[in-house]
CSV table of C-alpha atoms and ligand atoms in Angstrom, one decimal:
chain,number,residue,atom,x,y,z
X,205,MET,CA,-2.0,-1.2,-17.2
X,206,PRO,CA,1.6,-1.0,-18.6
X,207,GLY,CA,4.3,-1.7,-16.0
X,208,ALA,CA,1.8,-2.2,-13.1
X,209,LEU,CA,2.8,-4.8,-10.6
X,210,SER,CA,-0.1,-7.0,-9.4
X,211,ARG,CA,2.0,-10.1,-8.7
X,212,LEU,CA,5.6,-10.7,-7.7
X,213,PRO,CA,8.1,-12.1,-10.2
X,214,ALA,CA,8.0,-15.9,-10.2
X,215,GLY,CA,10.1,-17.8,-7.7
X,216,GLY,CA,9.4,-19.3,-4.3
X,217,LYS,CA,6.4,-19.2,-1.9
X,218,THR,CA,6.7,-15.4,-1.4
X,219,VAL,CA,3.9,-12.9,-0.6
X,220,ALA,CA,4.0,-9.2,-0.3
X,221,LEU,CA,1.7,-7.6,2.2
X,222,THR,CA,1.0,-3.9,1.4
X,223,PHE,CA,-1.0,-1.5,3.7
X,224,ASP,CA,-2.2,1.9,2.7
X,225,ALA,CA,-2.5,5.0,4.9
X,226,CYS,CA,-4.8,7.2,2.9
X,227,GLY,CA,-5.0,10.3,5.0
X,228,GLY,CA,-7.6,13.1,4.7
X,229,LYS,CA,-10.9,13.4,6.6
X,230,GLY,CA,-11.6,10.0,8.3
X,231,GLY,CA,-8.4,8.6,7.0
X,232,ASN,CA,-5.7,9.8,9.3
X,233,ALA,CA,-5.9,7.2,12.1
X,234,TYR,CA,-3.1,4.7,12.8
X,235,ASP,CA,-3.7,0.9,13.3
X,236,GLU,CA,-1.1,0.4,16.0
X,237,ALA,CA,-2.4,-3.2,16.7
X,238,LEU,CA,-1.7,-4.2,13.0
X,239,ILE,CA,1.9,-2.8,13.1
X,240,ALA,CA,2.5,-4.4,16.5
X,241,PHE,CA,1.3,-7.8,15.2
X,242,LEU,CA,3.7,-7.5,12.2
X,243,ARG,CA,6.6,-6.6,14.5
X,244,ARG,CA,5.8,-9.5,16.9
X,245,ARG,CA,5.9,-12.0,14.1
X,246,SER,CA,8.7,-10.3,12.2
X,247,VAL,CA,6.5,-10.0,9.1
X,248,PRO,CA,7.8,-7.4,6.6
X,249,ALA,CA,5.4,-5.2,4.7
X,250,THR,CA,5.3,-2.3,2.3
X,251,LEU,CA,3.5,0.8,3.6
X,252,PHE,CA,1.9,3.1,1.1
X,253,ILE,CA,1.6,6.5,2.8
X,254,ASN,CA,-0.3,9.6,1.6
X,255,SER,CA,1.1,13.1,2.1
X,256,ARG,CA,-1.8,14.1,4.4
X,257,TRP,CA,-1.3,11.1,6.7
X,258,ILE,CA,2.4,12.0,7.1
X,259,ASP,CA,1.4,15.5,8.1
X,260,GLU,CA,-1.0,14.2,10.7
X,261,ASN,CA,1.4,11.5,12.1
X,262,PRO,CA,4.9,12.8,11.7
X,263,SER,CA,6.4,11.0,14.7
X,264,VAL,CA,4.7,7.6,13.8
X,265,PHE,CA,6.0,8.0,10.2
X,266,LYS,CA,9.5,8.5,11.5
X,267,GLU,CA,9.3,5.5,13.7
X,268,LEU,CA,7.9,3.3,10.9
X,269,ALA,CA,10.5,4.6,8.4
X,270,ALA,CA,13.3,3.7,10.8
X,271,ASP,CA,12.1,0.1,11.1
X,272,PRO,CA,13.9,-2.2,8.6
X,273,LEU,CA,10.8,-4.4,8.6
X,274,PHE,CA,8.9,-1.8,6.6
X,275,GLU,CA,9.4,-0.3,3.2
X,276,MET,CA,7.8,3.2,2.7
X,277,ALA,CA,6.1,3.8,-0.6
X,278,ASN,CA,4.1,6.6,-2.3
X,279,HIS,CA,0.3,6.8,-1.8
X,280,GLY,CA,0.0,10.1,-3.5
X,281,THR,CA,-0.3,13.8,-2.5
X,282,ARG,CA,-4.1,14.3,-2.5
X,283,HIS,CA,-5.1,10.6,-2.8
X,284,LEU,CA,-6.7,10.9,-6.2
X,285,PRO,CA,-7.4,8.1,-8.8
X,286,LEU,CA,-4.8,8.6,-11.4
X,287,SER,CA,-6.2,9.6,-14.8
X,288,VAL,CA,-5.5,12.0,-17.6
X,289,SER,CA,-9.3,12.5,-18.2
X,290,GLY,CA,-10.8,13.1,-14.7
X,291,ARG,CA,-12.3,9.7,-14.6
X,292,SER,CA,-13.7,8.8,-11.1
X,293,ALA,CA,-13.2,5.7,-9.1
X,294,TYR,CA,-15.4,4.8,-6.1
X,295,ARG,CA,-17.0,8.3,-6.6
X,296,ILE,CA,-13.7,10.1,-6.1
X,297,PRO,CA,-12.9,12.3,-9.1
X,298,GLY,CA,-9.5,11.5,-10.6
X,299,THR,CA,-6.8,13.8,-11.8
X,300,ARG,CA,-7.9,15.6,-14.9
X,301,ASN,CA,-4.7,15.9,-17.0
X,302,ALA,CA,-1.0,15.0,-17.2
X,303,GLY,CA,0.0,18.0,-15.1
X,304,GLU,CA,-2.3,16.9,-12.3
X,305,VAL,CA,-1.0,13.3,-12.5
X,306,PHE,CA,2.6,14.7,-12.2
X,307,ASP,CA,1.6,16.8,-9.2
X,308,GLU,CA,-0.2,13.8,-7.5
X,309,VAL,CA,2.9,11.6,-7.8
X,310,SER,CA,5.8,14.1,-7.5
X,311,GLY,CA,4.4,16.1,-4.5
X,312,ASN,CA,4.5,13.1,-2.1
X,313,ARG,CA,7.6,11.7,-3.9
X,314,ALA,CA,9.5,14.9,-2.9
X,315,LYS,CA,8.2,14.7,0.7
X,316,LEU,CA,9.2,11.1,1.0
X,317,THR,CA,12.6,11.6,-0.5
X,318,GLY,CA,13.3,14.4,2.0
X,319,LEU,CA,12.2,12.3,4.9
X,320,LEU,CA,13.7,9.0,3.9
X,321,GLY,CA,16.9,10.3,2.2
X,322,HIS,CA,16.1,8.4,-0.9
X,323,PRO,CA,13.1,8.3,-3.3
X,324,PRO,CA,10.4,5.7,-2.9
X,325,ARG,CA,10.4,2.9,-5.5
X,326,PHE,CA,6.6,2.1,-5.6
X,327,PHE,CA,3.5,4.2,-6.1
X,328,ARG,CA,-0.2,3.4,-5.6
X,329,SER,CA,-2.9,5.9,-6.3
X,330,GLY,CA,-5.9,6.6,-4.2
X,331,THR,CA,-8.4,3.8,-5.0
X,332,ALA,CA,-5.5,2.1,-6.9
X,333,TYR,CA,-7.1,3.3,-10.1
X,334,CYS,CA,-4.7,4.3,-12.9
X,335,ASP,CA,-5.2,4.7,-16.6
X,336,ASP,CA,-2.5,3.8,-19.2
X,337,VAL,CA,-1.2,7.3,-19.8
X,338,ALA,CA,-1.0,8.0,-16.1
X,339,ALA,CA,0.8,4.7,-15.5
X,340,ARG,CA,3.5,5.8,-18.1
X,341,ILE,CA,3.9,9.1,-16.2
X,342,VAL,CA,4.5,7.2,-13.0
X,343,THR,CA,7.2,5.1,-14.7
X,344,ASP,CA,8.8,8.2,-16.2
X,345,LEU,CA,9.0,9.7,-12.7
X,346,GLY,CA,11.0,6.7,-11.6
X,347,GLU,CA,8.4,4.7,-9.7
X,348,ARG,CA,6.6,1.5,-10.3
X,349,PHE,CA,2.8,1.4,-10.1
X,350,ALA,CA,1.8,-1.2,-7.5
X,351,SER,CA,-1.5,-2.9,-8.0
X,352,PHE,CA,-2.5,-6.1,-6.1
X,353,ASP,CA,-4.1,-9.5,-6.7
X,354,VAL,CA,-5.7,-10.1,-3.2
X,355,ASN,CA,-8.0,-7.4,-1.7
X,356,SER,CA,-7.8,-8.4,2.0
X,357,ASP,CA,-10.0,-5.8,3.6
X,358,GLY,CA,-12.3,-4.2,1.0
X,359,GLY,CA,-11.1,-0.7,1.7
X,360,ALA,CA,-11.0,-1.4,5.5
X,361,THR,CA,-14.7,-2.3,5.5
X,362,PHE,CA,-14.3,-6.1,6.2
X,363,THR,CA,-14.9,-7.8,9.5
X,364,PRO,CA,-12.0,-9.9,10.9
X,365,ALA,CA,-13.7,-13.0,9.5
X,366,GLN,CA,-14.0,-11.5,6.0
X,367,VAL,CA,-10.4,-10.5,6.1
X,368,HIS,CA,-9.4,-14.0,7.1
X,369,GLN,CA,-11.6,-15.4,4.3
X,370,ALA,CA,-10.1,-13.0,1.7
X,371,MET,CA,-6.6,-14.2,2.7
X,372,GLN,CA,-7.5,-17.7,1.6
X,373,ASP,CA,-6.9,-16.4,-2.0
X,374,VAL,CA,-3.2,-15.9,-1.3
X,375,ARG,CA,-1.0,-17.8,-3.8
X,376,PRO,CA,2.8,-17.8,-4.3
X,377,GLY,CA,3.6,-14.4,-5.6
X,378,SER,CA,0.5,-12.6,-4.4
X,379,VAL,CA,0.5,-8.9,-3.7
X,380,VAL,CA,-2.0,-8.3,-0.9
X,381,ILE,CA,-3.7,-4.8,-0.3
X,382,GLY,CA,-5.0,-3.8,3.1
X,383,HIS,CA,-5.2,-0.7,5.2
X,384,MET,CA,-3.2,0.6,8.2
X,385,ASN,CA,-5.4,3.7,8.9
X,386,HIS,CA,-8.6,2.1,10.2
X,387,PRO,CA,-7.9,0.8,13.7
X,388,HIS,CA,-11.6,0.0,14.2
X,389,GLY,CA,-11.8,-2.1,11.1
X,390,GLY,CA,-11.2,-5.9,10.9
X,391,THR,CA,-7.8,-5.7,9.3
X,392,ALA,CA,-5.5,-6.2,12.3
X,393,ARG,CA,-7.5,-9.1,13.8
X,394,GLY,CA,-8.1,-10.7,10.4
X,395,MET,CA,-4.4,-10.6,9.6
X,396,SER,CA,-3.5,-11.9,13.1
X,397,GLY,CA,-5.5,-15.0,12.2
X,398,ALA,CA,-4.5,-15.5,8.6
X,399,VAL,CA,-0.8,-14.6,8.5
X,400,PRO,CA,0.3,-17.3,11.1
X,401,GLN,CA,-1.5,-19.9,9.0
X,402,LEU,CA,0.3,-18.8,5.9
X,403,LEU,CA,3.6,-19.0,7.8
X,404,ASP,CA,2.8,-22.5,8.9
X,405,GLN,CA,2.1,-23.4,5.2
X,406,GLY,CA,5.7,-22.3,4.4
X,407,TYR,CA,4.9,-18.8,2.9
X,408,GLU,CA,7.6,-16.2,3.2
X,409,PHE,CA,6.6,-12.5,3.5
X,410,VAL,CA,8.7,-9.9,1.7
X,411,ARG,CA,8.8,-6.1,1.0
X,412,LEU,CA,8.2,-5.2,-2.6
X,413,SER,CA,11.8,-4.1,-3.0
X,414,ASP,CA,13.0,-7.5,-1.8
X,415,ALA,CA,11.2,-9.3,-4.6
X,416,VAL,CA,11.3,-6.8,-7.5
X,417,LYS,CA,14.7,-5.8,-8.8
X,418,ALA,CA,15.4,-2.2,-9.4
D,160,ZN,ZN1,-5.8,4.9,-0.1
């Protein structure tokens, strides 16, 4: 995928944790324990937030956006796989043409810009699927498509032990995907076990903007 970011630029033992808040039916909850853990250990993260999640959690969004530990990023307007041909991913039908790609990115971009006072720098589609043409549209709109190289929670389906195991794949420069909208999943407990070990091994956690120059 042209321009997609799945690893950080070389240099240092840095890792970016990214957590999605997908919104929609069954996706609007807030994993307060995960965020509390990150704050307790002063671990920065990039939070990919969907429009619908913001609408359901306006005060939590404000509080997260005001915390310099977190970078707010664009997780789409309707949480659709990003395609110019309607291709589905994980049984979710994608956007069907360039106009729908534009709407999916720019709808939430406008919302985030209004709330943050500046546009978001990074975009991740629902399911993280994106075809080549759609990726170019994301770039043209001024955002960078954020993929990942470590899937920490399998779409928030993993147990804490599985999350901990998945985090063993972290390497210098890894971009880790997880979720912050499933408080009953294993993400918070798995991260609470794995992240302190990585800190002990000398890893440093960064927000995407800290590692990727504008
Ligand atoms: Zn999502």
